[in-house]
């Protein structure tokens, strides 16, 4: 894997699911013997079927895998989130950003598997993505929020229509 960030050391593991606090995160699949670790990666060598399964789990429409592969390859940054348990690793979150590599980046395809939602992991995933964009000196970060997740992004400091600026779209007839 390229860049891995382990969110907590195994010794800090709790046997009870806990809420995430900033970067320190412990997660446990209740009843399992091995504590799971949540880690992030920027490696874009992702099993596309595993990614499709993740997107299916939140009800997103399927997209041709060849185009998904191309989108990933041509993204500026991809941050994935994995649950590691023993030798097993599971893709539980995905996000990516496109960019002009200088000023602007746009975030796409932010998703956390429903079994792992509401534990602060979406926020942690976004923090990783934004931290990496900032480390590349990108200062203008935009995204398109589905109506039901506007507050999720507002919580993270995103502003709808700053200074009256409107997102505008063009679609082929
Ligand atoms: C949106 C999504 C990524 C959030 O992930 P998550 O792991 O559940 O979010 P978190 O647990 O990190 O929540 C962080 C904060 O946002 C809030 N939040 C989470 N989902 C929210 C929502 N849909 N609306 C409003 N607030 C939300 C949480 O209450 C939490 O608030 P707090 O910091 O005050 O406690 C996840 O619900 C998801 O994958 N949804 C389906 C795909 C999707 O809609 N993606 C966005 C496309 S634009």
JSON list of C-alpha atoms and ligand atoms in Angstrom, two decimals:
[
{"chain": "A", "resi": 1, "resn": "UNK", "atom": "CA", "xyz": [0.00, 0.00, 0.00]},
{"chain": "A", "resi": 2, "resn": "UNK", "atom": "CA", "xyz": [1.14, 3.56, -0.63]},
{"chain": "A", "resi": 3, "resn": "UNK", "atom": "CA", "xyz": [0.30, 5.77, 2.28]},
{"chain": "A", "resi": 4, "resn": "UNK", "atom": "CA", "xyz": [-1.23, 4.09, 5.28]},
{"chain": "A", "resi": 5, "resn": "UNK", "atom": "CA", "xyz": [-2.41, 5.79, 8.35]},
{"chain": "A", "resi": 6, "resn": "UNK", "atom": "CA", "xyz": [-3.21, 3.55, 11.23]},
{"chain": "A", "resi": 7, "resn": "UNK", "atom": "CA", "xyz": [-5.69, 5.28, 13.46]},
{"chain": "A", "resi": 8, "resn": "UNK", "atom": "CA", "xyz": [-4.85, 3.55, 16.67]},
{"chain": "A", "resi": 9, "resn": "UNK", "atom": "CA", "xyz": [-2.44, 1.02, 17.99]},
{"chain": "A", "resi": 10, "resn": "UNK", "atom": "CA", "xyz": [-3.80, -2.44, 18.85]},
{"chain": "A", "resi": 11, "resn": "UNK", "atom": "CA", "xyz": [-3.01, -1.82, 22.51]},
{"chain": "A", "resi": 12, "resn": "UNK", "atom": "CA", "xyz": [-5.54, 1.01, 22.55]},
{"chain": "A", "resi": 13, "resn": "UNK", "atom": "CA", "xyz": [-8.23, -1.26, 21.22]},
{"chain": "A", "resi": 14, "resn": "UNK", "atom": "CA", "xyz": [-11.54, -1.26, 22.96]},
{"chain": "A", "resi": 15, "resn": "UNK", "atom": "CA", "xyz": [-14.00, -4.14, 22.88]},
{"chain": "A", "resi": 16, "resn": "UNK", "atom": "CA", "xyz": [-16.90, -1.73, 22.64]},
{"chain": "A", "resi": 17, "resn": "UNK", "atom": "CA", "xyz": [-17.75, 0.33, 19.55]},
{"chain": "A", "resi": 18, "resn": "UNK", "atom": "CA", "xyz": [-16.73, 3.90, 20.27]},
{"chain": "A", "resi": 19, "resn": "UNK", "atom": "CA", "xyz": [-17.21, 7.26, 18.64]},
{"chain": "A", "resi": 20, "resn": "UNK", "atom": "CA", "xyz": [-14.30, 8.63, 16.69]},
{"chain": "A", "resi": 21, "resn": "UNK", "atom": "CA", "xyz": [-12.44, 11.56, 18.20]},
{"chain": "A", "resi": 22, "resn": "UNK", "atom": "CA", "xyz": [-10.29, 13.41, 15.67]},
{"chain": "A", "resi": 23, "resn": "UNK", "atom": "CA", "xyz": [-7.67, 10.97, 14.35]},
{"chain": "A", "resi": 24, "resn": "UNK", "atom": "CA", "xyz": [-7.75, 8.50, 17.22]},
{"chain": "A", "resi": 25, "resn": "UNK", "atom": "CA", "xyz": [-10.19, 5.83, 16.43]},
{"chain": "A", "resi": 26, "resn": "UNK", "atom": "CA", "xyz": [-10.97, 2.44, 17.86]},
{"chain": "A", "resi": 27, "resn": "UNK", "atom": "CA", "xyz": [-13.54, 0.19, 16.30]},
{"chain": "A", "resi": 28, "resn": "UNK", "atom": "CA", "xyz": [-14.59, -3.27, 17.21]},
{"chain": "A", "resi": 29, "resn": "UNK", "atom": "CA", "xyz": [-16.95, -5.73, 15.63]},
{"chain": "A", "resi": 30, "resn": "UNK", "atom": "CA", "xyz": [-18.81, -6.66, 18.77]},
{"chain": "A", "resi": 31, "resn": "UNK", "atom": "CA", "xyz": [-18.33, -10.30, 19.70]},
{"chain": "A", "resi": 32, "resn": "UNK", "atom": "CA", "xyz": [-15.34, -10.88, 17.48]},
{"chain": "A", "resi": 33, "resn": "UNK", "atom": "CA", "xyz": [-12.14, -12.12, 19.06]},
{"chain": "A", "resi": 34, "resn": "UNK", "atom": "CA", "xyz": [-9.78, -9.93, 17.10]},
{"chain": "A", "resi": 35, "resn": "UNK", "atom": "CA", "xyz": [-9.97, -6.20, 17.34]},
{"chain": "A", "resi": 36, "resn": "UNK", "atom": "CA", "xyz": [-10.32, -4.46, 14.03]},
{"chain": "A", "resi": 37, "resn": "UNK", "atom": "CA", "xyz": [-8.15, -1.54, 13.01]},
{"chain": "A", "resi": 38, "resn": "UNK", "atom": "CA", "xyz": [-9.25, 1.21, 10.68]},
{"chain": "A", "resi": 39, "resn": "UNK", "atom": "CA", "xyz": [-6.61, 2.47, 8.30]},
{"chain": "A", "resi": 40, "resn": "UNK", "atom": "CA", "xyz": [-6.52, 4.85, 5.34]},
{"chain": "A", "resi": 41, "resn": "UNK", "atom": "CA", "xyz": [-4.70, 4.46, 2.06]},
{"chain": "A", "resi": 42, "resn": "UNK", "atom": "CA", "xyz": [-4.00, 6.58, -0.99]},
{"chain": "A", "resi": 43, "resn": "UNK", "atom": "CA", "xyz": [-3.18, 3.53, -3.10]},
{"chain": "A", "resi": 44, "resn": "UNK", "atom": "CA", "xyz": [-5.50, 3.57, -6.10]},
{"chain": "A", "resi": 45, "resn": "UNK", "atom": "CA", "xyz": [-4.95, -0.05, -6.95]},
{"chain": "A", "resi": 46, "resn": "UNK", "atom": "CA", "xyz": [-8.42, -1.00, -5.76]},
{"chain": "A", "resi": 47, "resn": "UNK", "atom": "CA", "xyz": [-10.45, -4.10, -6.51]},
{"chain": "A", "resi": 48, "resn": "UNK", "atom": "CA", "xyz": [-13.20, -2.55, -8.62]},
{"chain": "A", "resi": 49, "resn": "UNK", "atom": "CA", "xyz": [-15.70, -5.25, -7.66]},
{"chain": "A", "resi": 50, "resn": "UNK", "atom": "CA", "xyz": [-15.11, -4.50, -3.98]},
{"chain": "A", "resi": 51, "resn": "UNK", "atom": "CA", "xyz": [-15.64, -0.82, -4.69]},
{"chain": "A", "resi": 52, "resn": "UNK", "atom": "CA", "xyz": [-18.81, -1.60, -6.64]},
{"chain": "A", "resi": 53, "resn": "UNK", "atom": "CA", "xyz": [-20.06, -3.62, -3.67]},
{"chain": "A", "resi": 54, "resn": "UNK", "atom": "CA", "xyz": [-19.41, -0.63, -1.37]},
{"chain": "A", "resi": 55, "resn": "UNK", "atom": "CA", "xyz": [-21.30, 1.71, -3.72]},
{"chain": "A", "resi": 56, "resn": "UNK", "atom": "CA", "xyz": [-24.13, -0.84, -4.05]},
{"chain": "A", "resi": 57, "resn": "UNK", "atom": "CA", "xyz": [-24.40, -0.91, -0.24]},
{"chain": "A", "resi": 58, "resn": "UNK", "atom": "CA", "xyz": [-25.50, 2.76, -0.20]},
{"chain": "A", "resi": 59, "resn": "UNK", "atom": "CA", "xyz": [-27.79, 2.34, -3.21]},
{"chain": "A", "resi": 60, "resn": "UNK", "atom": "CA", "xyz": [-25.73, 4.24, -5.79]},
{"chain": "A", "resi": 61, "resn": "UNK", "atom": "CA", "xyz": [-26.47, 3.48, -9.43]},
{"chain": "A", "resi": 62, "resn": "UNK", "atom": "CA", "xyz": [-23.93, 1.21, -11.02]},
{"chain": "A", "resi": 63, "resn": "UNK", "atom": "CA", "xyz": [-21.40, 2.75, -13.38]},
{"chain": "A", "resi": 64, "resn": "UNK", "atom": "CA", "xyz": [-19.36, 0.95, -16.04]},
{"chain": "A", "resi": 65, "resn": "UNK", "atom": "CA", "xyz": [-16.27, -0.41, -14.26]},
{"chain": "A", "resi": 66, "resn": "UNK", "atom": "CA", "xyz": [-14.00, 0.59, -17.12]},
{"chain": "A", "resi": 67, "resn": "UNK", "atom": "CA", "xyz": [-15.04, 4.23, -16.58]},
{"chain": "A", "resi": 68, "resn": "UNK", "atom": "CA", "xyz": [-14.73, 3.94, -12.80]},
{"chain": "A", "resi": 69, "resn": "UNK", "atom": "CA", "xyz": [-11.19, 2.61, -13.32]},
{"chain": "A", "resi": 70, "resn": "UNK", "atom": "CA", "xyz": [-10.39, 5.54, -15.60]},
{"chain": "A", "resi": 71, "resn": "UNK", "atom": "CA", "xyz": [-11.86, 8.04, -13.13]},
{"chain": "A", "resi": 72, "resn": "UNK", "atom": "CA", "xyz": [-9.71, 6.59, -10.35]},
{"chain": "A", "resi": 73, "resn": "UNK", "atom": "CA", "xyz": [-6.58, 6.59, -12.48]},
{"chain": "A", "resi": 74, "resn": "UNK", "atom": "CA", "xyz": [-7.11, 10.22, -13.46]},
{"chain": "A", "resi": 75, "resn": "UNK", "atom": "CA", "xyz": [-8.10, 11.50, -10.04]},
{"chain": "A", "resi": 76, "resn": "UNK", "atom": "CA", "xyz": [-5.65, 13.75, -8.26]},
{"chain": "A", "resi": 77, "resn": "UNK", "atom": "CA", "xyz": [-6.13, 11.92, -4.99]},
{"chain": "A", "resi": 78, "resn": "UNK", "atom": "CA", "xyz": [-7.92, 8.80, -3.80]},
{"chain": "A", "resi": 79, "resn": "UNK", "atom": "CA", "xyz": [-8.35, 8.04, -0.12]},
{"chain": "A", "resi": 80, "resn": "UNK", "atom": "CA", "xyz": [-9.80, 4.69, 0.87]},
{"chain": "A", "resi": 81, "resn": "UNK", "atom": "CA", "xyz": [-10.67, 3.41, 4.32]},
{"chain": "A", "resi": 82, "resn": "UNK", "atom": "CA", "xyz": [-10.15, -0.19, 5.32]},
{"chain": "A", "resi": 83, "resn": "UNK", "atom": "CA", "xyz": [-11.03, -2.40, 8.24]},
{"chain": "A", "resi": 84, "resn": "UNK", "atom": "CA", "xyz": [-8.16, -4.70, 9.08]},
{"chain": "A", "resi": 85, "resn": "UNK", "atom": "CA", "xyz": [-8.86, -7.75, 11.16]},
{"chain": "A", "resi": 86, "resn": "UNK", "atom": "CA", "xyz": [-6.14, -10.36, 11.33]},
{"chain": "A", "resi": 87, "resn": "UNK", "atom": "CA", "xyz": [-5.20, -11.16, 7.73]},
{"chain": "A", "resi": 88, "resn": "UNK", "atom": "CA", "xyz": [-8.52, -9.89, 6.44]},
{"chain": "A", "resi": 89, "resn": "UNK", "atom": "CA", "xyz": [-9.01, -6.43, 5.00]},
{"chain": "A", "resi": 90, "resn": "UNK", "atom": "CA", "xyz": [-12.27, -4.90, 3.93]},
{"chain": "A", "resi": 91, "resn": "UNK", "atom": "CA", "xyz": [-12.94, -1.75, 1.96]},
{"chain": "A", "resi": 92, "resn": "UNK", "atom": "CA", "xyz": [-15.35, 0.29, 4.10]},
{"chain": "A", "resi": 93, "resn": "UNK", "atom": "CA", "xyz": [-14.90, 3.81, 2.74]},
{"chain": "A", "resi": 94, "resn": "UNK", "atom": "CA", "xyz": [-13.92, 5.62, -0.41]},
{"chain": "A", "resi": 95, "resn": "UNK", "atom": "CA", "xyz": [-13.37, 9.20, -1.55]},
{"chain": "A", "resi": 96, "resn": "UNK", "atom": "CA", "xyz": [-11.49, 10.92, -4.33]},
{"chain": "A", "resi": 97, "resn": "UNK", "atom": "CA", "xyz": [-10.66, 14.38, -5.60]},
{"chain": "A", "resi": 98, "resn": "UNK", "atom": "CA", "xyz": [-9.88, 15.82, -9.01]},
{"chain": "A", "resi": 99, "resn": "UNK", "atom": "CA", "xyz": [-7.68, 18.88, -9.28]},
{"chain": "A", "resi": 100, "resn": "UNK", "atom": "CA", "xyz": [-5.80, 21.38, -11.44]},
{"chain": "A", "resi": 101, "resn": "UNK", "atom": "CA", "xyz": [-2.79, 20.54, -9.20]},
{"chain": "A", "resi": 102, "resn": "UNK", "atom": "CA", "xyz": [-2.39, 24.21, -8.24]},
{"chain": "A", "resi": 103, "resn": "UNK", "atom": "CA", "xyz": [-5.43, 26.00, -6.87]},
{"chain": "A", "resi": 104, "resn": "UNK", "atom": "CA", "xyz": [-8.57, 23.88, -7.01]},
{"chain": "A", "resi": 105, "resn": "UNK", "atom": "CA", "xyz": [-9.79, 20.45, -6.08]},
{"chain": "A", "resi": 106, "resn": "UNK", "atom": "CA", "xyz": [-13.24, 18.92, -6.23]},
{"chain": "A", "resi": 107, "resn": "UNK", "atom": "CA", "xyz": [-14.26, 16.03, -4.02]},
{"chain": "A", "resi": 108, "resn": "UNK", "atom": "CA", "xyz": [-16.27, 13.13, -5.44]},
{"chain": "A", "resi": 109, "resn": "UNK", "atom": "CA", "xyz": [-17.74, 9.79, -4.43]},
{"chain": "A", "resi": 110, "resn": "UNK", "atom": "CA", "xyz": [-17.55, 10.03, -0.64]},
{"chain": "A", "resi": 111, "resn": "UNK", "atom": "CA", "xyz": [-18.99, 6.86, 0.82]},
{"chain": "A", "resi": 112, "resn": "UNK", "atom": "CA", "xyz": [-18.89, 4.87, 4.06]},
{"chain": "A", "resi": 113, "resn": "UNK", "atom": "CA", "xyz": [-20.40, 1.39, 4.24]},
{"chain": "A", "resi": 114, "resn": "UNK", "atom": "CA", "xyz": [-23.73, 1.54, 6.15]},
{"chain": "A", "resi": 115, "resn": "UNK", "atom": "CA", "xyz": [-22.45, -0.91, 8.81]},
{"chain": "A", "resi": 116, "resn": "UNK", "atom": "CA", "xyz": [-19.72, 1.59, 9.67]},
{"chain": "A", "resi": 117, "resn": "UNK", "atom": "CA", "xyz": [-21.69, 4.84, 9.43]},
{"chain": "A", "resi": 118, "resn": "UNK", "atom": "CA", "xyz": [-22.45, 7.17, 12.35]},
{"chain": "A", "resi": 119, "resn": "UNK", "atom": "CA", "xyz": [-19.19, 6.40, 14.14]},
{"chain": "A", "resi": 120, "resn": "UNK", "atom": "CA", "xyz": [-17.24, 9.40, 12.94]},
{"chain": "A", "resi": 121, "resn": "UNK", "atom": "CA", "xyz": [-15.58, 7.50, 10.10]},
{"chain": "A", "resi": 122, "resn": "UNK", "atom": "CA", "xyz": [-17.00, 9.68, 7.31]},
{"chain": "A", "resi": 123, "resn": "UNK", "atom": "CA", "xyz": [-15.60, 12.69, 9.10]},
{"chain": "A", "resi": 124, "resn": "UNK", "atom": "CA", "xyz": [-12.24, 10.94, 9.56]},
{"chain": "A", "resi": 125, "resn": "UNK", "atom": "CA", "xyz": [-12.16, 10.02, 5.86]},
{"chain": "A", "resi": 126, "resn": "UNK", "atom": "CA", "xyz": [-12.88, 13.62, 4.86]},
{"chain": "A", "resi": 127, "resn": "UNK", "atom": "CA", "xyz": [-10.21, 14.88, 7.26]},
{"chain": "A", "resi": 128, "resn": "UNK", "atom": "CA", "xyz": [-7.65, 12.61, 5.64]},
{"chain": "A", "resi": 129, "resn": "UNK", "atom": "CA", "xyz": [-8.64, 13.79, 2.16]},
{"chain": "A", "resi": 130, "resn": "UNK", "atom": "CA", "xyz": [-8.56, 17.48, 3.07]},
{"chain": "A", "resi": 131, "resn": "UNK", "atom": "CA", "xyz": [-5.29, 17.14, 4.99]},
{"chain": "A", "resi": 132, "resn": "UNK", "atom": "CA", "xyz": [-3.66, 15.60, 1.94]},
{"chain": "A", "resi": 133, "resn": "UNK", "atom": "CA", "xyz": [-5.08, 18.31, -0.35]},
{"chain": "A", "resi": 134, "resn": "UNK", "atom": "CA", "xyz": [-3.78, 21.01, 1.97]},
{"chain": "A", "resi": 135, "resn": "UNK", "atom": "CA", "xyz": [-0.36, 19.33, 2.04]},
{"chain": "A", "resi": 136, "resn": "UNK", "atom": "CA", "xyz": [-0.35, 19.75, -1.76]},
{"chain": "A", "resi": 137, "resn": "UNK", "atom": "CA", "xyz": [-1.10, 23.48, -1.24]},
{"chain": "A", "resi": 138, "resn": "UNK", "atom": "CA", "xyz": [-4.58, 23.23, -2.72]},
{"chain": "A", "resi": 139, "resn": "UNK", "atom": "CA", "xyz": [-6.66, 25.97, -1.12]},
{"chain": "A", "resi": 140, "resn": "UNK", "atom": "CA", "xyz": [-9.98, 25.91, -2.96]},
{"chain": "A", "resi": 141, "resn": "UNK", "atom": "CA", "xyz": [-11.86, 22.69, -2.23]},
{"chain": "A", "resi": 142, "resn": "UNK", "atom": "CA", "xyz": [-15.35, 22.21, -3.62]},
{"chain": "A", "resi": 143, "resn": "UNK", "atom": "CA", "xyz": [-17.88, 19.40, -3.78]},
{"chain": "A", "resi": 144, "resn": "UNK", "atom": "CA", "xyz": [-21.45, 18.65, -4.82]},
{"chain": "A", "resi": 145, "resn": "UNK", "atom": "CA", "xyz": [-23.55, 17.49, -1.88]},
{"chain": "A", "resi": 146, "resn": "UNK", "atom": "CA", "xyz": [-26.65, 15.36, -2.21]},
{"chain": "A", "resi": 147, "resn": "UNK", "atom": "CA", "xyz": [-29.46, 17.17, -0.34]},
{"chain": "A", "resi": 148, "resn": "UNK", "atom": "CA", "xyz": [-29.51, 14.64, 2.51]},
{"chain": "A", "resi": 149, "resn": "UNK", "atom": "CA", "xyz": [-25.82, 15.12, 3.30]},
{"chain": "A", "resi": 150, "resn": "UNK", "atom": "CA", "xyz": [-25.54, 18.91, 3.14]},
{"chain": "A", "resi": 151, "resn": "UNK", "atom": "CA", "xyz": [-25.30, 19.10, 6.93]},
{"chain": "A", "resi": 152, "resn": "UNK", "atom": "CA", "xyz": [-22.61, 16.43, 7.02]},
{"chain": "A", "resi": 153, "resn": "UNK", "atom": "CA", "xyz": [-20.43, 18.69, 4.86]},
{"chain": "A", "resi": 154, "resn": "UNK", "atom": "CA", "xyz": [-21.49, 21.87, 6.71]},
{"chain": "A", "resi": 155, "resn": "UNK", "atom": "CA", "xyz": [-20.24, 20.20, 9.91]},
{"chain": "A", "resi": 156, "resn": "UNK", "atom": "CA", "xyz": [-16.88, 19.86, 8.20]},
{"chain": "A", "resi": 157, "resn": "UNK", "atom": "CA", "xyz": [-16.74, 23.57, 7.36]},
{"chain": "A", "resi": 158, "resn": "UNK", "atom": "CA", "xyz": [-18.09, 23.52, 3.80]},
{"chain": "A", "resi": 159, "resn": "UNK", "atom": "CA", "xyz": [-20.31, 26.47, 2.91]},
{"chain": "A", "resi": 160, "resn": "UNK", "atom": "CA", "xyz": [-23.18, 26.32, 0.45]},
{"chain": "A", "resi": 161, "resn": "UNK", "atom": "CA", "xyz": [-23.13, 29.17, -2.09]},
{"chain": "A", "resi": 162, "resn": "UNK", "atom": "CA", "xyz": [-20.40, 31.32, -0.49]},
{"chain": "A", "resi": 163, "resn": "UNK", "atom": "CA", "xyz": [-20.88, 34.95, -1.57]},
{"chain": "A", "resi": 164, "resn": "UNK", "atom": "CA", "xyz": [-23.88, 33.87, -3.59]},
{"chain": "A", "resi": 165, "resn": "UNK", "atom": "CA", "xyz": [-21.83, 31.69, -5.96]},
{"chain": "A", "resi": 166, "resn": "UNK", "atom": "CA", "xyz": [-24.04, 29.02, -7.53]},
{"chain": "A", "resi": 167, "resn": "UNK", "atom": "CA", "xyz": [-22.98, 25.61, -8.75]},
{"chain": "A", "resi": 168, "resn": "UNK", "atom": "CA", "xyz": [-24.20, 25.29, -12.35]},
{"chain": "A", "resi": 169, "resn": "UNK", "atom": "CA", "xyz": [-24.56, 22.19, -14.44]},
{"chain": "A", "resi": 170, "resn": "UNK", "atom": "CA", "xyz": [-24.81, 21.34, -18.10]},
{"chain": "A", "resi": 171, "resn": "UNK", "atom": "CA", "xyz": [-26.05, 17.95, -19.27]},
{"chain": "A", "resi": 172, "resn": "UNK", "atom": "CA", "xyz": [-26.33, 16.65, -22.85]},
{"chain": "A", "resi": 173, "resn": "UNK", "atom": "CA", "xyz": [-29.92, 16.70, -24.14]},
{"chain": "B", "resi": 1, "resn": "LIG", "atom": "C1", "xyz": [-22.42, 10.81, 4.20]},
{"chain": "B", "resi": 1, "resn": "LIG", "atom": "C2", "xyz": [-21.58, 9.72, 4.84]},
{"chain": "B", "resi": 1, "resn": "LIG", "atom": "C3", "xyz": [-20.25, 9.59, 4.11]},
{"chain": "B", "resi": 1, "resn": "LIG", "atom": "C4", "xyz": [-21.33, 10.10, 6.31]},
{"chain": "B", "resi": 1, "resn": "LIG", "atom": "O1", "xyz": [-20.50, 9.11, 6.89]},
{"chain": "B", "resi": 1, "resn": "LIG", "atom": "P1", "xyz": [-20.63, 8.72, 8.43]},
{"chain": "B", "resi": 1, "resn": "LIG", "atom": "O2", "xyz": [-19.48, 7.84, 8.76]},
{"chain": "B", "resi": 1, "resn": "LIG", "atom": "O3", "xyz": [-21.98, 8.22, 8.73]},
{"chain": "B", "resi": 1, "resn": "LIG", "atom": "O4", "xyz": [-20.48, 10.16, 9.09]},
{"chain": "B", "resi": 1, "resn": "LIG", "atom": "P2", "xyz": [-19.87, 10.48, 10.53]},
{"chain": "B", "resi": 1, "resn": "LIG", "atom": "O5", "xyz": [-20.29, 9.42, 11.49]},
{"chain": "B", "resi": 1, "resn": "LIG", "atom": "O6", "xyz": [-18.42, 10.73, 10.40]},
{"chain": "B", "resi": 1, "resn": "LIG", "atom": "O7", "xyz": [-20.60, 11.83, 10.88]},
{"chain": "B", "resi": 1, "resn": "LIG", "atom": "C5", "xyz": [-19.88, 13.02, 11.11]},
{"chain": "B", "resi": 1, "resn": "LIG", "atom": "C6", "xyz": [-20.86, 14.08, 11.54]},
{"chain": "B", "resi": 1, "resn": "LIG", "atom": "O8", "xyz": [-21.78, 14.35, 10.46]},
{"chain": "B", "resi": 1, "resn": "LIG", "atom": "C7", "xyz": [-23.11, 14.07, 10.89]},
{"chain": "B", "resi": 1, "resn": "LIG", "atom": "N1", "xyz": [-23.77, 13.39, 9.78]},
{"chain": "B", "resi": 1, "resn": "LIG", "atom": "C8", "xyz": [-23.50, 12.20, 9.26]},
{"chain": "B", "resi": 1, "resn": "LIG", "atom": "N2", "xyz": [-24.31, 11.93, 8.24]},
{"chain": "B", "resi": 1, "resn": "LIG", "atom": "C9", "xyz": [-25.12, 13.00, 8.13]},
{"chain": "B", "resi": 1, "resn": "LIG", "atom": "C10", "xyz": [-26.20, 13.33, 7.27]},
{"chain": "B", "resi": 1, "resn": "LIG", "atom": "N3", "xyz": [-26.60, 12.53, 6.31]},
{"chain": "B", "resi": 1, "resn": "LIG", "atom": "N4", "xyz": [-26.80, 14.52, 7.47]},
{"chain": "B", "resi": 1, "resn": "LIG", "atom": "C11", "xyz": [-26.39, 15.35, 8.44]},
{"chain": "B", "resi": 1, "resn": "LIG", "atom": "N5", "xyz": [-25.40, 15.10, 9.29]},
{"chain": "B", "resi": 1, "resn": "LIG", "atom": "C12", "xyz": [-24.77, 13.93, 9.13]},
{"chain": "B", "resi": 1, "resn": "LIG", "atom": "C13", "xyz": [-22.99, 13.16, 12.09]},
{"chain": "B", "resi": 1, "resn": "LIG", "atom": "O9", "xyz": [-24.09, 13.31, 12.94]},
{"chain": "B", "resi": 1, "resn": "LIG", "atom": "C14", "xyz": [-21.72, 13.67, 12.72]},
{"chain": "B", "resi": 1, "resn": "LIG", "atom": "O10", "xyz": [-21.97, 14.84, 13.47]},
{"chain": "B", "resi": 1, "resn": "LIG", "atom": "P3", "xyz": [-21.11, 15.19, 14.79]},
{"chain": "B", "resi": 1, "resn": "LIG", "atom": "O11", "xyz": [-19.67, 15.38, 14.34]},
{"chain": "B", "resi": 1, "resn": "LIG", "atom": "O12", "xyz": [-21.74, 16.44, 15.30]},
{"chain": "B", "resi": 1, "resn": "LIG", "atom": "O13", "xyz": [-21.26, 14.00, 15.68]},
{"chain": "B", "resi": 1, "resn": "LIG", "atom": "C15", "xyz": [-22.32, 8.37, 4.87]},
{"chain": "B", "resi": 1, "resn": "LIG", "atom": "O14", "xyz": [-23.55, 8.55, 5.50]},
{"chain": "B", "resi": 1, "resn": "LIG", "atom": "C16", "xyz": [-22.54, 7.78, 3.48]},
{"chain": "B", "resi": 1, "resn": "LIG", "atom": "O15", "xyz": [-21.68, 7.09, 2.94]},
{"chain": "B", "resi": 1, "resn": "LIG", "atom": "N6", "xyz": [-23.75, 8.03, 2.92]},
{"chain": "B", "resi": 1, "resn": "LIG", "atom": "C17", "xyz": [-24.11, 7.43, 1.63]},
{"chain": "B", "resi": 1, "resn": "LIG", "atom": "C18", "xyz": [-23.31, 8.00, 0.48]},
{"chain": "B", "resi": 1, "resn": "LIG", "atom": "C19", "xyz": [-23.49, 9.49, 0.35]},
{"chain": "B", "resi": 1, "resn": "LIG", "atom": "O16", "xyz": [-24.59, 10.01, 0.42]},
{"chain": "B", "resi": 1, "resn": "LIG", "atom": "N7", "xyz": [-22.35, 10.17, 0.15]},
{"chain": "B", "resi": 1, "resn": "LIG", "atom": "C20", "xyz": [-22.31, 11.59, -0.06]},
{"chain": "B", "resi": 1, "resn": "LIG", "atom": "C21", "xyz": [-22.57, 11.91, -1.49]},
{"chain": "B", "resi": 1, "resn": "LIG", "atom": "S1", "xyz": [-22.52, 13.67, -1.78]}
]
